[in-house]
Amino acid sequence: MGKLVIVGTVAFDEIESPFGKTDKILGGAATFIGLAAAQFEVDAAIVSIVGDDLPQAYLDMLKGKGIALEGIEIVPDGKTFYWKGKYHNDLNSRDTLVTELNTLADFNPVVPENYKDAEVVMLGNLHPGVQMSVIQQMEPRPKLIVLDTMNFWMDNALPDLLETIKHIDVITINDEEARQLTGEYSLVKAAARIQEMGPKYVVIKKGEHGALLFHGAHVFFAPALPLEDVFDPTGAGDTFAGGFTGYLASTGNLSFENMKRAVIYGSNLASFCVERFGTERMEDLKKEAVQQRLHQFKALTQFDIELE
Ligand code: AMP
């Protein structure tokens, strides 16, 4: 069973969408990544920081999924990272209403000794300097380092981001962010520019329009499954990343062909995440439902055509 180190937030989220609103519920990039990765035969560990205000039941739930939690620092009398977001009617855009870093402001991630040799590392959206410090703790260098980031770090920590991405293998980024990072409107050109910056594989997420995987002259596209009901897109990108890395860590095969499969597994899991608020759908997701939807995915994209 491959080892996977996941770094990112474990958080309180509060969400408003056209379909309702939540109280403070469990969220955070590492939470969504971990729940998706737990769908595979993988030894996953979360590295994060929380306050002792985070209900023990949340940690017990993650532990119950087989995720190792010794890399989560619990700060006595500390407050957990809190994020509040509001989605617009099309669900494709959202406003961040509140971000309280709390304990995250002093996060010095410590990778547990027995996970320093993990084959795969998933660096969730965080300050690129924090992501770099995790890379430096790994020994030997992981076979695959995947990094997720966002426009916030391009605006506020670009030199650190450019340094960190020199050391990674795969970047996952959304279309607008790829354009911002490179100044290229064409995603093909943007992906080529990003590969010159370090990562040899570039995943560009396009929300309800699927995801693209670029590697040299190769390109692969996975659609998003058309869904009847979308309630809350929060964590879809992280769930994609958890499915992508969980699948790769469980198979140990890092070929481009297998990465294509990983993109499909990631997209498939993300399609569940958005069906309920927060982590609700991912918490009760059964293997049979995942398999069934994979068949739908296959049918959606398969066609026969006679070519000369
Ligand atoms: P996504 O919808 O994939 O962009 O991820 C949403 C998750 O990211 C939420 O559960 C938040 O708790 C978390 N989040 C929001 N803002 C930040 C931030 N600035 N740094 C780290 N995590 C964040």
Short mmCIF file of C-alpha atoms and ligand atoms in Angstrom, two decimals:
data_model
loop_
_atom_site.label_atom_id
_atom_site.label_comp_id
_atom_site.label_asym_id
_atom_site.label_seq_id
_atom_site.Cartn_x
_atom_site.Cartn_y
_atom_site.Cartn_z
CA MET A 1 0.00 0.00 0.00
CA GLY A 2 1.51 3.33 -1.09
CA LYS A 3 1.96 6.18 1.38
CA LEU A 4 0.47 9.60 0.72
CA VAL A 5 1.24 12.77 2.69
CA ILE A 6 -1.49 15.43 2.51
CA VAL A 7 -0.80 18.99 3.66
CA GLY A 8 -3.51 21.61 3.96
CA THR A 9 -6.23 23.15 6.06
CA VAL A 10 -8.61 21.33 8.35
CA ALA A 11 -11.17 24.04 8.87
CA PHE A 12 -14.50 25.39 9.94
CA ASP A 13 -16.41 26.42 6.82
CA GLU A 14 -19.65 28.38 6.63
CA ILE A 15 -21.33 28.30 3.24
CA GLU A 16 -24.15 30.16 1.54
CA SER A 17 -25.40 28.96 -1.81
CA PRO A 18 -28.65 29.61 -3.72
CA PHE A 19 -29.88 26.38 -2.09
CA GLY A 20 -29.40 27.35 1.52
CA LYS A 21 -26.79 28.04 4.11
CA THR A 22 -24.88 26.12 6.73
CA ASP A 23 -23.65 26.78 10.25
CA LYS A 24 -19.95 26.24 10.89
CA ILE A 25 -19.23 22.81 9.49
CA LEU A 26 -16.14 20.72 8.83
CA GLY A 27 -14.16 21.86 5.79
CA GLY A 28 -10.61 22.55 4.70
CA ALA A 29 -8.54 21.47 1.72
CA ALA A 30 -6.79 18.61 3.55
CA THR A 31 -10.14 17.30 4.80
CA PHE A 32 -11.57 17.02 1.27
CA ILE A 33 -8.30 15.63 -0.13
CA GLY A 34 -8.18 13.02 2.64
CA LEU A 35 -11.79 11.91 2.23
CA ALA A 36 -11.26 11.39 -1.51
CA ALA A 37 -7.91 9.59 -1.09
CA ALA A 38 -9.52 7.29 1.50
CA GLN A 39 -11.52 5.74 -1.36
CA PHE A 40 -8.30 3.94 -2.41
CA GLU A 41 -5.95 1.39 -0.84
CA VAL A 42 -3.55 4.01 0.40
CA ASP A 43 -1.84 4.85 3.69
CA ALA A 44 -2.68 8.56 3.88
CA ALA A 45 -1.59 11.03 6.57
CA ILE A 46 -2.80 14.61 7.01
CA VAL A 47 -0.33 17.28 8.14
CA SER A 48 -2.20 20.33 9.45
CA ILE A 49 -2.90 22.53 12.46
CA VAL A 50 -6.18 23.14 14.35
CA GLY A 51 -7.35 24.61 17.65
CA ASP A 52 -8.91 22.56 20.42
CA ASP A 53 -12.27 24.10 19.43
CA LEU A 54 -12.50 21.58 16.56
CA PRO A 55 -14.95 18.87 17.66
CA GLN A 56 -13.26 15.54 18.39
CA ALA A 57 -16.04 13.89 16.35
CA TYR A 58 -14.60 15.45 13.16
CA LEU A 59 -11.18 13.97 13.86
CA ASP A 60 -12.74 10.63 14.80
CA MET A 61 -14.60 10.57 11.47
CA LEU A 62 -11.36 11.12 9.52
CA LYS A 63 -9.60 8.50 11.64
CA GLY A 64 -12.47 6.10 10.96
CA LYS A 65 -11.71 6.45 7.24
CA GLY A 66 -8.20 5.11 7.94
CA ILE A 67 -6.47 8.50 7.65
CA ALA A 68 -3.46 8.97 9.97
CA LEU A 69 -3.82 12.13 12.07
CA GLU A 70 -0.59 12.30 14.08
CA GLY A 71 0.60 15.08 11.75
CA ILE A 72 -2.28 17.34 12.89
CA GLU A 73 -1.08 19.70 15.61
CA ILE A 74 -3.84 20.60 18.09
CA VAL A 75 -3.13 23.96 19.75
CA PRO A 76 -4.51 24.21 23.31
CA ASP A 77 -6.90 27.18 23.58
CA GLY A 78 -6.28 27.82 19.85
CA LYS A 79 -8.92 28.61 17.24
CA THR A 80 -9.25 26.58 14.05
CA PHE A 81 -8.95 28.25 10.61
CA TYR A 82 -12.38 29.61 9.59
CA TRP A 83 -13.61 30.43 6.09
CA LYS A 84 -16.98 31.75 4.98
CA GLY A 85 -18.00 31.84 1.33
CA LYS A 86 -21.06 32.76 -0.69
CA TYR A 87 -21.86 31.34 -4.12
CA HIS A 88 -23.59 33.28 -6.86
CA ASN A 89 -26.56 31.92 -8.77
CA ASP A 90 -24.45 30.14 -11.41
CA LEU A 91 -22.40 28.39 -8.66
CA ASN A 92 -19.27 28.96 -10.75
CA SER A 93 -18.24 32.07 -8.89
CA ARG A 94 -18.09 32.80 -5.19
CA ASP A 95 -17.12 35.57 -2.81
CA THR A 96 -15.00 34.92 0.24
CA LEU A 97 -16.81 36.73 3.05
CA VAL A 98 -14.49 35.85 5.94
CA THR A 99 -11.05 34.27 6.27
CA GLU A 100 -9.73 33.93 9.83
CA LEU A 101 -6.32 32.28 9.80
CA ASN A 102 -6.22 31.72 13.58
CA THR A 103 -3.81 28.82 14.30
CA LEU A 104 -2.87 28.64 10.60
CA ALA A 105 -0.98 31.94 10.99
CA ASP A 106 1.77 30.07 12.89
CA PHE A 107 1.74 26.81 10.95
CA ASN A 108 5.09 25.05 10.82
CA PRO A 109 4.17 21.69 9.34
CA VAL A 110 5.96 18.67 10.78
CA VAL A 111 5.79 15.49 8.69
CA PRO A 112 5.60 12.46 11.02
CA GLU A 113 8.82 10.39 10.97
CA ASN A 114 7.13 7.30 9.47
CA TYR A 115 5.66 9.30 6.56
CA LYS A 116 8.86 11.09 5.47
CA ASP A 117 9.45 8.31 2.93
CA ALA A 118 5.98 8.61 1.33
CA GLU A 119 5.99 8.03 -2.43
CA VAL A 120 3.41 10.75 -3.12
CA VAL A 121 2.91 14.18 -1.54
CA MET A 122 -0.18 16.32 -2.08
CA LEU A 123 0.47 19.95 -1.17
CA GLY A 124 -2.95 21.53 -0.65
CA ASN A 125 -3.55 25.23 -1.18
CA LEU A 126 -1.36 27.06 1.39
CA HIS A 127 1.43 29.65 1.48
CA PRO A 128 4.07 28.36 -0.99
CA GLY A 129 6.77 28.74 1.67
CA VAL A 130 4.85 26.30 3.90
CA GLN A 131 4.48 23.90 0.95
CA MET A 132 8.26 24.14 0.37
CA SER A 133 9.07 23.29 3.98
CA VAL A 134 7.15 20.01 3.57
CA ILE A 135 9.10 19.12 0.42
CA GLN A 136 12.33 19.71 2.34
CA GLN A 137 11.33 17.28 5.12
CA MET A 138 10.75 14.36 2.76
CA GLU A 139 13.58 11.79 2.56
CA PRO A 140 14.17 10.41 -0.04
CA ARG A 141 12.52 12.77 -2.53
CA PRO A 142 8.97 11.50 -3.16
CA LYS A 143 8.31 9.92 -6.55
CA LEU A 144 5.54 12.44 -7.14
CA ILE A 145 4.95 15.90 -5.67
CA VAL A 146 1.61 17.50 -6.57
CA LEU A 147 0.82 21.12 -5.68
CA ASP A 148 -2.46 23.01 -5.64
CA THR A 149 -2.48 26.79 -5.44
CA MET A 150 -4.69 29.81 -6.13
CA ASN A 151 -4.64 33.42 -7.32
CA PHE A 152 -4.29 34.70 -3.72
CA TRP A 153 -0.67 33.42 -3.61
CA MET A 154 0.07 34.81 -7.09
CA ASP A 155 -1.03 38.23 -5.79
CA ASN A 156 0.71 38.01 -2.43
CA ALA A 157 3.66 35.58 -2.60
CA LEU A 158 4.63 35.23 -6.25
CA PRO A 159 8.45 34.89 -5.73
CA ASP A 160 7.87 32.08 -3.17
CA LEU A 161 5.39 30.37 -5.48
CA LEU A 162 7.78 30.51 -8.45
CA GLU A 163 10.54 29.01 -6.28
CA THR A 164 8.36 26.20 -4.88
CA ILE A 165 6.97 25.12 -8.24
CA LYS A 166 10.52 24.50 -9.47
CA HIS A 167 10.56 21.50 -7.12
CA ILE A 168 7.26 19.81 -7.98
CA ASP A 169 6.04 17.36 -10.62
CA VAL A 170 2.35 18.22 -11.07
CA ILE A 171 0.48 21.50 -10.54
CA THR A 172 -3.30 21.67 -10.30
CA ILE A 173 -4.68 25.10 -11.03
CA ASN A 174 -7.88 26.53 -12.47
CA ASP A 175 -8.11 28.12 -15.91
CA GLU A 176 -8.16 31.76 -14.76
CA GLU A 177 -5.21 31.13 -12.45
CA ALA A 178 -3.21 29.50 -15.26
CA ARG A 179 -3.81 32.63 -17.34
CA GLN A 180 -2.81 34.90 -14.45
CA LEU A 181 0.38 32.94 -13.75
CA THR A 182 1.57 33.04 -17.36
CA GLY A 183 -0.09 36.01 -19.05
CA GLU A 184 -1.24 33.62 -21.79
CA TYR A 185 -4.93 33.43 -22.70
CA SER A 186 -4.61 30.13 -24.56
CA LEU A 187 -4.58 27.28 -22.05
CA VAL A 188 -2.31 25.29 -24.38
CA LYS A 189 0.26 28.09 -24.31
CA ALA A 190 -0.26 28.62 -20.57
CA ALA A 191 0.37 24.93 -19.86
CA ALA A 192 3.57 25.04 -21.96
CA ARG A 193 4.79 28.12 -20.05
CA ILE A 194 4.05 26.49 -16.69
CA GLN A 195 6.05 23.41 -17.71
CA GLU A 196 9.02 25.72 -18.33
CA MET A 197 8.66 26.90 -14.70
CA GLY A 198 9.14 23.40 -13.26
CA PRO A 199 6.18 20.99 -13.16
CA LYS A 200 6.26 18.56 -16.07
CA TYR A 201 2.55 17.83 -15.70
CA VAL A 202 -0.11 20.54 -15.58
CA VAL A 203 -3.72 19.91 -14.63
CA ILE A 204 -6.03 22.79 -15.51
CA LYS A 205 -9.41 22.60 -13.74
CA LYS A 206 -12.38 24.13 -15.51
CA GLY A 207 -15.09 23.53 -12.90
CA GLU A 208 -18.27 22.16 -14.45
CA HIS A 209 -16.40 22.03 -17.79
CA GLY A 210 -13.95 19.33 -16.71
CA ALA A 211 -10.17 19.17 -16.48
CA LEU A 212 -7.20 19.10 -18.86
CA LEU A 213 -3.92 17.25 -18.29
CA PHE A 214 -0.85 18.50 -20.20
CA HIS A 215 2.56 16.83 -20.45
CA GLY A 216 4.95 17.87 -23.22
CA ALA A 217 3.11 17.36 -26.49
CA HIS A 218 0.46 15.17 -24.84
CA VAL A 219 -2.93 16.46 -23.76
CA PHE A 220 -5.89 14.68 -22.18
CA PHE A 221 -9.36 15.99 -21.38
CA ALA A 222 -11.90 14.68 -18.87
CA PRO A 223 -15.37 16.21 -18.80
CA ALA A 224 -17.22 16.85 -15.56
CA LEU A 225 -20.21 14.55 -15.22
CA PRO A 226 -23.40 16.52 -15.99
CA LEU A 227 -25.34 16.48 -12.71
CA GLU A 228 -28.98 17.15 -11.97
CA ASP A 229 -28.30 18.78 -8.62
CA VAL A 230 -25.32 20.78 -7.49
CA PHE A 231 -25.65 22.23 -3.99
CA ASP A 232 -22.19 23.35 -2.97
CA PRO A 233 -19.01 23.30 -5.09
CA THR A 234 -16.78 23.85 -2.03
CA GLY A 235 -13.95 21.36 -1.99
CA ALA A 236 -14.52 20.02 -5.52
CA GLY A 237 -10.98 20.97 -6.56
CA ASP A 238 -9.53 19.39 -3.43
CA THR A 239 -11.61 16.25 -3.89
CA PHE A 240 -10.30 16.03 -7.45
CA ALA A 241 -6.74 16.33 -6.11
CA GLY A 242 -7.39 13.68 -3.44
CA GLY A 243 -8.78 11.25 -6.01
CA PHE A 244 -5.92 11.98 -8.42
CA THR A 245 -3.16 11.44 -5.84
CA GLY A 246 -4.96 8.65 -3.96
CA TYR A 247 -5.29 6.64 -7.15
CA LEU A 248 -1.65 7.23 -8.18
CA ALA A 249 -0.33 6.36 -4.70
CA SER A 250 -2.43 3.19 -4.56
CA THR A 251 -1.28 1.95 -7.99
CA GLY A 252 2.34 3.17 -7.78
CA ASN A 253 2.24 3.70 -11.55
CA LEU A 254 3.20 7.25 -12.54
CA SER A 255 3.02 6.87 -16.33
CA PHE A 256 1.07 9.41 -18.41
CA GLU A 257 -1.47 6.67 -19.25
CA ASN A 258 -2.12 6.06 -15.56
CA MET A 259 -2.33 9.80 -14.86
CA LYS A 260 -5.15 9.94 -17.40
CA ARG A 261 -6.99 7.35 -15.32
CA ALA A 262 -6.20 9.35 -12.19
CA VAL A 263 -7.83 12.42 -13.77
CA ILE A 264 -10.97 10.36 -14.37
CA TYR A 265 -11.01 9.00 -10.80
CA GLY A 266 -10.52 12.53 -9.46
CA SER A 267 -13.28 13.99 -11.63
CA ASN A 268 -15.59 11.15 -10.67
CA LEU A 269 -15.16 11.76 -6.93
CA ALA A 270 -15.52 15.54 -7.36
CA SER A 271 -18.92 14.93 -8.95
CA PHE A 272 -20.11 13.47 -5.63
CA CYS A 273 -18.62 16.19 -3.45
CA VAL A 274 -20.81 18.94 -4.93
CA GLU A 275 -24.09 17.07 -4.41
CA ARG A 276 -24.41 18.06 -0.72
CA PHE A 277 -23.09 20.78 1.54
CA GLY A 278 -19.55 20.46 2.89
CA THR A 279 -18.19 16.97 3.42
CA GLU A 280 -21.61 15.31 3.86
CA ARG A 281 -21.66 13.36 0.58
CA MET A 282 -18.03 12.27 0.81
CA GLU A 283 -18.48 11.03 4.37
CA ASP A 284 -21.10 8.45 3.42
CA LEU A 285 -19.87 7.63 -0.08
CA LYS A 286 -19.87 3.90 -0.81
CA LYS A 287 -17.52 2.09 -3.22
CA GLU A 288 -20.48 0.72 -5.24
CA ALA A 289 -21.76 4.24 -5.99
CA VAL A 290 -18.28 5.29 -7.10
CA GLN A 291 -18.00 2.29 -9.42
CA GLN A 292 -21.44 2.87 -10.89
CA ARG A 293 -20.64 6.46 -11.72
CA LEU A 294 -17.34 5.44 -13.33
CA HIS A 295 -19.42 3.41 -15.78
CA GLN A 296 -21.49 6.53 -16.50
CA PHE A 297 -18.27 8.45 -17.10
CA LYS A 298 -17.07 5.87 -19.54
CA ALA A 299 -20.36 5.85 -21.43
CA LEU A 300 -20.38 9.66 -21.55
CA THR A 301 -17.07 9.88 -23.35
CA GLN A 302 -17.03 6.75 -25.50
CA PHE A 303 -17.84 6.84 -29.19
CA ASP A 304 -17.14 4.90 -32.35
CA ILE A 305 -16.15 6.65 -35.50
CA GLU A 306 -14.91 5.29 -38.81
CA LEU A 307 -11.66 6.96 -39.81
CA GLU A 308 -9.82 6.66 -43.13
P1 AMP B 1 -11.97 24.72 -3.01
O1 AMP B 1 -13.46 24.81 -3.08
O2 AMP B 1 -11.41 23.49 -3.66
O3 AMP B 1 -11.31 25.97 -3.47
O4 AMP B 1 -11.56 24.56 -1.48
C1 AMP B 1 -12.36 25.04 -0.44
C2 AMP B 1 -11.69 24.79 0.90
O5 AMP B 1 -10.50 25.58 1.00
C3 AMP B 1 -12.58 25.19 2.04
O6 AMP B 1 -12.96 24.04 2.76
C4 AMP B 1 -11.77 26.15 2.89
O7 AMP B 1 -11.73 25.81 4.25
C5 AMP B 1 -10.38 26.11 2.30
N1 AMP B 1 -9.80 27.45 2.16
C6 AMP B 1 -10.43 28.61 1.83
N2 AMP B 1 -9.55 29.65 1.78
C7 AMP B 1 -8.33 29.14 2.08
C8 AMP B 1 -7.01 29.72 2.20
N3 AMP B 1 -6.77 31.03 2.01
N4 AMP B 1 -5.99 28.87 2.51
C9 AMP B 1 -6.22 27.55 2.69
N5 AMP B 1 -7.43 26.96 2.62
C10 AMP B 1 -8.48 27.74 2.31
#
